Coordinates of N, CA and C in Angstrom, one line a residue:
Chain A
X1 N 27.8 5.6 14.7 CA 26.5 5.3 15.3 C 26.7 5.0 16.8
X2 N 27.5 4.5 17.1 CA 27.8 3.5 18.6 C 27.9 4.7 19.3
X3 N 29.1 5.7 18.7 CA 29.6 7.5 19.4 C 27.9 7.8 19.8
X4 N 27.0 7.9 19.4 CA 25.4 8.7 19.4 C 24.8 7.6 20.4
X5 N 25.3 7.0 21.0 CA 24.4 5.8 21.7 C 24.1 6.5 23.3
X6 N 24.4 7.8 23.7 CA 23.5 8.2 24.8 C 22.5 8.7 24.2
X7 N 22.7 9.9 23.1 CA 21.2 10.3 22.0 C 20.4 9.5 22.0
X8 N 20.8 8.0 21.2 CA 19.4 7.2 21.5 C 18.7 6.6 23.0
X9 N 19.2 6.7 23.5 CA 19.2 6.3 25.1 C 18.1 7.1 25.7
X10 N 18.6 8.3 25.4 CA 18.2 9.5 25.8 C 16.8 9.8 25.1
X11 N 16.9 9.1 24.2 CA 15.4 9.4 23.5 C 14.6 8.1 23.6
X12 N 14.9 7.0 24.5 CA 14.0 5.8 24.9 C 13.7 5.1 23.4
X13 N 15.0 4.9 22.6 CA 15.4 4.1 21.7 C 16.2 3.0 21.5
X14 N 16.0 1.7 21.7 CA 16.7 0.6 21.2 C 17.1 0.3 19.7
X15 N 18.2 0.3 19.6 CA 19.2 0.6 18.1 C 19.7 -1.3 18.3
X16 N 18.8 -1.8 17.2 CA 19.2 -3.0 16.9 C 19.9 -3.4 15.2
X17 N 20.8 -4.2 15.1 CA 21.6 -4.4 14.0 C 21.1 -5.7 13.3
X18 N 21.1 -5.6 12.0 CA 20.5 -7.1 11.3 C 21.4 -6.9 10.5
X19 N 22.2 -8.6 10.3 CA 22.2 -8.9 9.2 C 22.4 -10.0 8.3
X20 N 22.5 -10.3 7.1 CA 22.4 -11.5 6.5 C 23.3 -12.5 6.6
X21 N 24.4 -12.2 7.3 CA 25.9 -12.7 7.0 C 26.0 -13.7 7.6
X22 N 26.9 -14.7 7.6 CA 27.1 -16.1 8.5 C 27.2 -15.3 9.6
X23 N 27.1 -16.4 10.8 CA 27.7 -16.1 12.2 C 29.1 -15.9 12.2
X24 N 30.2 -16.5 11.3 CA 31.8 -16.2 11.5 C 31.6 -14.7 11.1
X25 N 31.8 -14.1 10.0 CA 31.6 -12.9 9.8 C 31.2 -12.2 11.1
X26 N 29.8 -12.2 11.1 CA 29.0 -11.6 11.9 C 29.6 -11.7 13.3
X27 N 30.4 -12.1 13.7 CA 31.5 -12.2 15.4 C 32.4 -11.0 14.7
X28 N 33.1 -11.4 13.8 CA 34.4 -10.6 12.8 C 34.2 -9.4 13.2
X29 N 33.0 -9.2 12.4 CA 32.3 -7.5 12.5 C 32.1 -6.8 13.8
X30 N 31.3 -7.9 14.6 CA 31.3 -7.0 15.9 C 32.7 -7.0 16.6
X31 N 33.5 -7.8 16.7 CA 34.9 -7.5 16.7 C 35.6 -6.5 16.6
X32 N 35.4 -6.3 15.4 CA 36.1 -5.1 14.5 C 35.8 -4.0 15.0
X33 N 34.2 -3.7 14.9 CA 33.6 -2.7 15.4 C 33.4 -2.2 17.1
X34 N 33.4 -3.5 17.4 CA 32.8 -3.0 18.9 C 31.5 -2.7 19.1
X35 N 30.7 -2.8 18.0 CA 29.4 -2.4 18.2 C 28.6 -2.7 19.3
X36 N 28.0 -1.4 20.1 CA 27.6 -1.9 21.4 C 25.7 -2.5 21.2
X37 N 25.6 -2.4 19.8 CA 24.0 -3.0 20.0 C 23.7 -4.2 19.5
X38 N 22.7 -4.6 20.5 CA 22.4 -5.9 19.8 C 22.6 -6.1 18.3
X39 N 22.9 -7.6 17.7 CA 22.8 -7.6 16.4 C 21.7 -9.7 16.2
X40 N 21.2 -9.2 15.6 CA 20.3 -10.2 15.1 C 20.8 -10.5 13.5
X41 N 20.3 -11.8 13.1 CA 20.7 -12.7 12.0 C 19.4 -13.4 11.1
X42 N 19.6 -12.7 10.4 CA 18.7 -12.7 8.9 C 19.3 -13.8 7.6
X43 N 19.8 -14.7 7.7 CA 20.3 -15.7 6.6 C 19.6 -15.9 5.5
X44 N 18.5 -16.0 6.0 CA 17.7 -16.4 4.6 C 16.7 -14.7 4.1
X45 N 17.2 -13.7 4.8 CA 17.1 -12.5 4.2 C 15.8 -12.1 4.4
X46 N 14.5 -13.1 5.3 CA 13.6 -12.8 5.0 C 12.8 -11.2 5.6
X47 N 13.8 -11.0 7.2 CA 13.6 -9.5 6.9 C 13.4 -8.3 6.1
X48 N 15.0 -8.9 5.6 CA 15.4 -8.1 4.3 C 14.3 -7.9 3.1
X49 N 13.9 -8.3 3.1 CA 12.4 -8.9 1.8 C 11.6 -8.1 2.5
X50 N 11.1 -8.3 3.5 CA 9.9 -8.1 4.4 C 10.0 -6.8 4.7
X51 N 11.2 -6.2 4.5 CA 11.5 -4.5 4.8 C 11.7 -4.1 3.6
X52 N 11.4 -4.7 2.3 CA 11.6 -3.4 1.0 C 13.1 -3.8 0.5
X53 N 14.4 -4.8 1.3 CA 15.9 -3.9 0.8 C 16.1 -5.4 -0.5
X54 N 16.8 -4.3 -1.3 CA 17.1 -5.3 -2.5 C 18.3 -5.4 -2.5
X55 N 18.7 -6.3 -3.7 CA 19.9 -6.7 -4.1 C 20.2 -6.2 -5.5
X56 N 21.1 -5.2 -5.7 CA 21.4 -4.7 -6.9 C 22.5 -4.7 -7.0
X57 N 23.1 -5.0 -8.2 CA 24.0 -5.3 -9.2 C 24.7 -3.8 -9.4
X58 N 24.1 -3.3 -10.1 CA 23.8 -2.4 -11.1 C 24.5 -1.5 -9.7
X59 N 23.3 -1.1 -8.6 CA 23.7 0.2 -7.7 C 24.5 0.1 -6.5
X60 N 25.0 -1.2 -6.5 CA 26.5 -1.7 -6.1 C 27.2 -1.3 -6.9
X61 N 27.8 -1.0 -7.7 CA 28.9 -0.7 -8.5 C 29.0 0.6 -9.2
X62 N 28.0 1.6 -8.5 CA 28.4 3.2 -9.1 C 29.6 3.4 -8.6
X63 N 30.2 4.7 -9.6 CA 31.3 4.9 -9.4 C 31.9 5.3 -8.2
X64 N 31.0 6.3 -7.3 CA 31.3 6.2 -5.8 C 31.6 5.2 -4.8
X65 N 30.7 4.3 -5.5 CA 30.6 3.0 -4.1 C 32.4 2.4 -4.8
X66 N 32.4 2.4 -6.0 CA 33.7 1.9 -6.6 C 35.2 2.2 -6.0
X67 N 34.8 4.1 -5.5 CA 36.3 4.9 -5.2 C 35.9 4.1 -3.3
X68 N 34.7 4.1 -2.8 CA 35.1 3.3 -1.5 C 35.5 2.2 -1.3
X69 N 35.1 1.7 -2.1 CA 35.4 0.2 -2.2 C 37.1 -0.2 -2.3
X70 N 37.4 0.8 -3.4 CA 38.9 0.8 -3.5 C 39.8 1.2 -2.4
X71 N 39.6 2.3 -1.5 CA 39.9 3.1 -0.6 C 39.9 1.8 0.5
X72 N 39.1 1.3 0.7 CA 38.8 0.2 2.3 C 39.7 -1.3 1.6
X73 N 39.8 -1.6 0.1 CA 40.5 -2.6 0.0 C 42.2 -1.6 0.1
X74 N 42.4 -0.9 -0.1 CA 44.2 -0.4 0.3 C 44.2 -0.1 1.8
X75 N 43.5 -0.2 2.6 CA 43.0 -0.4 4.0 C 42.9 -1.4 4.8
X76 N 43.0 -2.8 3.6 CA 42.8 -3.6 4.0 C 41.1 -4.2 4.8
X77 N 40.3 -3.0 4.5 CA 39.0 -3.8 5.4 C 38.2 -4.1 4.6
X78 N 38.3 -4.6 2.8 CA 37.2 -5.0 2.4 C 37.9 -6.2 2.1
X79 N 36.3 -7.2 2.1 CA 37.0 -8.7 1.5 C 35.7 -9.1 0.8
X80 N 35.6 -8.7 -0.4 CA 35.0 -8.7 -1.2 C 34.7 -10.6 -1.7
X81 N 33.1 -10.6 -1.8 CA 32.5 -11.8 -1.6 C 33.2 -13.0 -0.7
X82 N 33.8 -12.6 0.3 CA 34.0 -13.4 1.5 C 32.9 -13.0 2.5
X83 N 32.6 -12.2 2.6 CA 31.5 -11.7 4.1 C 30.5 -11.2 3.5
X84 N 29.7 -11.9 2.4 CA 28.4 -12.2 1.9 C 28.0 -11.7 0.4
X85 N 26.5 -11.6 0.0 CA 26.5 -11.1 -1.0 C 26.8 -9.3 -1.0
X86 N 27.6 -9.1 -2.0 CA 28.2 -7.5 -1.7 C 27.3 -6.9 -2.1
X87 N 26.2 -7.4 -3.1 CA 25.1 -6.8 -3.9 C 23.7 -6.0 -2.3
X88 N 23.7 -6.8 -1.7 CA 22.7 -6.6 -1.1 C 22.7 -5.6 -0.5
X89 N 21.7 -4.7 -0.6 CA 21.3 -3.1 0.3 C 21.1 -3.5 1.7
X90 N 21.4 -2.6 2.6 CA 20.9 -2.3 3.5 C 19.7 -1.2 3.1
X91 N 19.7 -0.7 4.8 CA 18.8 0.2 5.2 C 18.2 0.5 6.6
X92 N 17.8 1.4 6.9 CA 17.3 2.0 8.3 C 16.1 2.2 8.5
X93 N 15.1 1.8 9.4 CA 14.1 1.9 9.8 C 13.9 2.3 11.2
X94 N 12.6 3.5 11.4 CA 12.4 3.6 12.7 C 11.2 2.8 12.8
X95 N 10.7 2.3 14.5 CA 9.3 1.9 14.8 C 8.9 2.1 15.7
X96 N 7.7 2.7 16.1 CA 7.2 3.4 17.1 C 6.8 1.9 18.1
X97 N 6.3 2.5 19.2 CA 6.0 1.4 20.4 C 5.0 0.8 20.1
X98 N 4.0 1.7 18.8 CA 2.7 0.5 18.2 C 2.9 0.1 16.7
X99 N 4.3 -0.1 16.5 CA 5.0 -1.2 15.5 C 4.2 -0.6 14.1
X100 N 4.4 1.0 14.2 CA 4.1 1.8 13.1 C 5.9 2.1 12.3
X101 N 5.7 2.2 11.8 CA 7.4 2.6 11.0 C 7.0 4.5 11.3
X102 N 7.6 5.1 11.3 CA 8.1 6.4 11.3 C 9.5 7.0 10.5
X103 N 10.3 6.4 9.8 CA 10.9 6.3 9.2 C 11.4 5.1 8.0
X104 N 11.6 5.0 7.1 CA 11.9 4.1 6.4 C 13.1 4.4 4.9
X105 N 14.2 4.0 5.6 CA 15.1 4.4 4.3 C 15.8 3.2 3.7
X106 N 15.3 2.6 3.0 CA 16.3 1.2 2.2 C 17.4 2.2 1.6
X107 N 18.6 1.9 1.7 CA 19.8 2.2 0.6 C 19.0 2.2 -0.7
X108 N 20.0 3.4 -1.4 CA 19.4 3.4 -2.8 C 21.0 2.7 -3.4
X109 N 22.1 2.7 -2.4 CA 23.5 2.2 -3.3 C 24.0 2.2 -1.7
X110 N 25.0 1.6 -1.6 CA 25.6 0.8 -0.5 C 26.1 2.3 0.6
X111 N 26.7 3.4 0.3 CA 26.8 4.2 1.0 C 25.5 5.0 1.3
X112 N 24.9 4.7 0.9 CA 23.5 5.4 1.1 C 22.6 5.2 2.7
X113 N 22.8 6.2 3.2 CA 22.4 6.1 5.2 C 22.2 7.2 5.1
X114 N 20.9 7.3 6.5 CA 20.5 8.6 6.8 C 21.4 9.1 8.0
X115 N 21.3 10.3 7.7 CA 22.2 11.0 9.0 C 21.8 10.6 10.4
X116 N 22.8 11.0 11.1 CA 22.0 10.8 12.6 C 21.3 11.4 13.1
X117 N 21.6 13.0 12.5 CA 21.2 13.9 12.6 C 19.5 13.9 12.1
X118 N 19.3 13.6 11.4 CA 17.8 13.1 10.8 C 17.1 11.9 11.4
X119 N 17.8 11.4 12.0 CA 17.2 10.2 12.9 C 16.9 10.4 13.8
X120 N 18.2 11.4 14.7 CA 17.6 11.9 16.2 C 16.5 12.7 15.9
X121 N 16.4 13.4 14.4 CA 14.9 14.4 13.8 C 14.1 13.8 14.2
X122 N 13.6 12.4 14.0 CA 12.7 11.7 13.6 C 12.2 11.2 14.8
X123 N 13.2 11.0 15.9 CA 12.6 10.2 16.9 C 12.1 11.3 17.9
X124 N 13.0 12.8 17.8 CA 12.5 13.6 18.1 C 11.2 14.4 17.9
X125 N 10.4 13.5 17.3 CA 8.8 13.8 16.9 C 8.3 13.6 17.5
Chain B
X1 N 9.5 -5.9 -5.2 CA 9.7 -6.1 -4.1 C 8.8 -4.7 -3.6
X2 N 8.1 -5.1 -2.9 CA 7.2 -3.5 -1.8 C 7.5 -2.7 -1.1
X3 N 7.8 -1.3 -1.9 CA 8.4 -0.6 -0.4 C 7.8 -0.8 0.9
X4 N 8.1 -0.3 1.7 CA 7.2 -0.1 3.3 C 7.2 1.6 3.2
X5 N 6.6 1.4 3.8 CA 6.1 3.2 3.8 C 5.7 4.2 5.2
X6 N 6.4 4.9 5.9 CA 6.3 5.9 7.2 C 4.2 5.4 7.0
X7 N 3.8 4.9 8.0 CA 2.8 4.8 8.5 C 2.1 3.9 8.3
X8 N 2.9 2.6 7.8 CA 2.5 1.3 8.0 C 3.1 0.9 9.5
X9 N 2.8 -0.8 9.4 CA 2.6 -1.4 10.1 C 3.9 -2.2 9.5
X10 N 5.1 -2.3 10.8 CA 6.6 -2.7 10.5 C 6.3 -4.2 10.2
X11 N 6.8 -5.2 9.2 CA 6.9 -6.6 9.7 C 7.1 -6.9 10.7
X12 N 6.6 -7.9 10.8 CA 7.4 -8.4 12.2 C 8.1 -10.2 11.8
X13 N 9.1 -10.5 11.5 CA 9.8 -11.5 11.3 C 10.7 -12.2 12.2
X14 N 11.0 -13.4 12.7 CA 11.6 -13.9 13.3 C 12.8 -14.1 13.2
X15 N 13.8 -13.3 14.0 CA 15.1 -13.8 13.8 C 15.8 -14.4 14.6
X16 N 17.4 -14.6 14.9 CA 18.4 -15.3 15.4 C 19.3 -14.4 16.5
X17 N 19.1 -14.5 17.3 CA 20.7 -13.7 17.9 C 21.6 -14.4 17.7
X18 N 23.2 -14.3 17.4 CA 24.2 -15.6 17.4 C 23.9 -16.3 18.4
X19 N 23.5 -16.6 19.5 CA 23.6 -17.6 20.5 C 22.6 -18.7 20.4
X20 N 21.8 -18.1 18.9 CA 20.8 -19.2 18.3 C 19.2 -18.4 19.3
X21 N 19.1 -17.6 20.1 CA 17.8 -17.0 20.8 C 16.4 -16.6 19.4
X22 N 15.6 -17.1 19.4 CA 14.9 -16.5 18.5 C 13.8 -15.2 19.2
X23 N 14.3 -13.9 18.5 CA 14.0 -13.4 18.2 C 12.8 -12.7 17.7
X24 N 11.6 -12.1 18.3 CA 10.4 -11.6 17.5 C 10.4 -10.1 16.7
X25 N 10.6 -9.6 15.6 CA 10.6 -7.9 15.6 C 10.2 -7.7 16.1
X26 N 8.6 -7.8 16.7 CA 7.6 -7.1 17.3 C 7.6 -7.4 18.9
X27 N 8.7 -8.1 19.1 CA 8.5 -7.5 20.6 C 9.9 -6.8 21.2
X28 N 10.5 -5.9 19.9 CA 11.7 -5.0 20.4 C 10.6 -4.1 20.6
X29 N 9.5 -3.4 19.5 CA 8.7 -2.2 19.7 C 7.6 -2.8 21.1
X30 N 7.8 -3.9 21.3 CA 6.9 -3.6 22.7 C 5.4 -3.9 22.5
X31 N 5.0 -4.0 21.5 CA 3.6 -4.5 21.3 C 2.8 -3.5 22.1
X32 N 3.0 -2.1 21.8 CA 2.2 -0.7 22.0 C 2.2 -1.3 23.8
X33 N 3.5 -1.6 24.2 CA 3.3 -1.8 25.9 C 4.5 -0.7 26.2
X34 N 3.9 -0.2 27.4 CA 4.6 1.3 27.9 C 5.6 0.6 28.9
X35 N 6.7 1.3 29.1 CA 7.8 0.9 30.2 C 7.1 2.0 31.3
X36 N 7.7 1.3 32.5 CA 7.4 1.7 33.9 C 7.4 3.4 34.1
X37 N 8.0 4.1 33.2 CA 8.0 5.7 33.2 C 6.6 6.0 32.1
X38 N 5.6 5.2 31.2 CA 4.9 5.8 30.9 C 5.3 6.0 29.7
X39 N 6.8 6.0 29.3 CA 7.3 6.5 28.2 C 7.5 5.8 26.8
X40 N 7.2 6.2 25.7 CA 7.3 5.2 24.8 C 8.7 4.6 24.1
X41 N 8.5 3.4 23.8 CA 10.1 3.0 23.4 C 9.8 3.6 21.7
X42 N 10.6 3.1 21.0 CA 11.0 3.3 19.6 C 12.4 2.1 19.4
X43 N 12.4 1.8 18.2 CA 13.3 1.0 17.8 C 13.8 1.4 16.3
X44 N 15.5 1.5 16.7 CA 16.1 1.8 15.4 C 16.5 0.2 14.6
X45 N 16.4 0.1 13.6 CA 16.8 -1.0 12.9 C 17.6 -1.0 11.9
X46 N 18.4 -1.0 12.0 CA 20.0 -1.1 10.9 C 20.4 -2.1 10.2
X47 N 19.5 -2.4 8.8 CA 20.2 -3.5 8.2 C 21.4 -3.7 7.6
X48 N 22.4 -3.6 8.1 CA 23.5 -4.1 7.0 C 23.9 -4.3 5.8
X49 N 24.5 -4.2 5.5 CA 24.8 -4.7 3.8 C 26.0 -5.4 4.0
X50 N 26.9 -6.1 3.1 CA 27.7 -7.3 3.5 C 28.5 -7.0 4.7
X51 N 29.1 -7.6 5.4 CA 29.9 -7.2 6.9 C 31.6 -7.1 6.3
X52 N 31.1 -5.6 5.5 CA 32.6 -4.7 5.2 C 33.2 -4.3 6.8

């Protein structure tokens, strides 16, 4: 995402990050990542609620999310129930300048993201 | 839990930047206010899922 950050620029889009995790994590991560966009803090998840994203059990643990999961712990980058509930979905949302959504994708299972390519679609409307 | 749906009206919830700043959703989209070119903003929003 951060690589596409003149795309969004260039389309008079602010790309902001939420999420539910403690602040230590939440440093960890942008650490890690470098992430150049803002990130905001959702603890009590009420965003998360307020935008549709659930917490599943069940679509946390398909067999795909299973072979990544294993893949990033022999990688060393997962740390499974230390940097939050693992259950909880994300998701992507666009919003127009009159706080209409134009996009809306909750994860249906943890690798589940829209392309960029469908995003720059979207904003390119 | 309620989806949201392309042509609603986004929440707007208060959040945290780490430096403790509270944050409004609705004033990243601007509250239908135009920047100095006339041009409209848009806001992408990336929720997370645990900080793999």
């Amino acid at each position: 995402m951060a690589s596409h950050r003149q795309a969004f620029e260039a389309l008079n889009t602010n790309v902001v990050t939420i999420s539910f995790g403690i602040a230590y994590w939440a440093r960890m991560w942008l650490q890690e990542t470098q992430s150049p966009f803002p990130f905001l803090v959702d603890p009590e998840r009420n965003a998360y609620h307020a935008y549709g994203l659930q917490s599943s059990i069940l679509r946390s643990w398909m067999p795909q999310n299973l072979w990544f999961y294993a893949k990033a712990t022999l990688q060393g980058r997962e740390k499974f129930g230390k940097r939050g509930d693992p259950h909880q979905l994300g998701g992507d949302f666009i919003v127009d300048s009159q706080g209409i959504v134009r996009l809306a994708h909750p994860s249906k299972e943890p690798t589940d993201r829209p392309s960029v390519e469908k995003l720059l679609q979207v904003l390119n409307q | 839990m309620a989806k949201l749906k392309v042509g609603q009206a986004a929440p707007t919830i208060e959040l945290k930047t780490l430096e403790g700043d509270v944050v409004a959703l609705d004033s990243l989209w601007g509250n239908g206010r135009f920047d100095r070119l006339n041009t409209k903003h848009s806001t992408l929003l990336i929720f997370l899922r645990h900080l793999a």
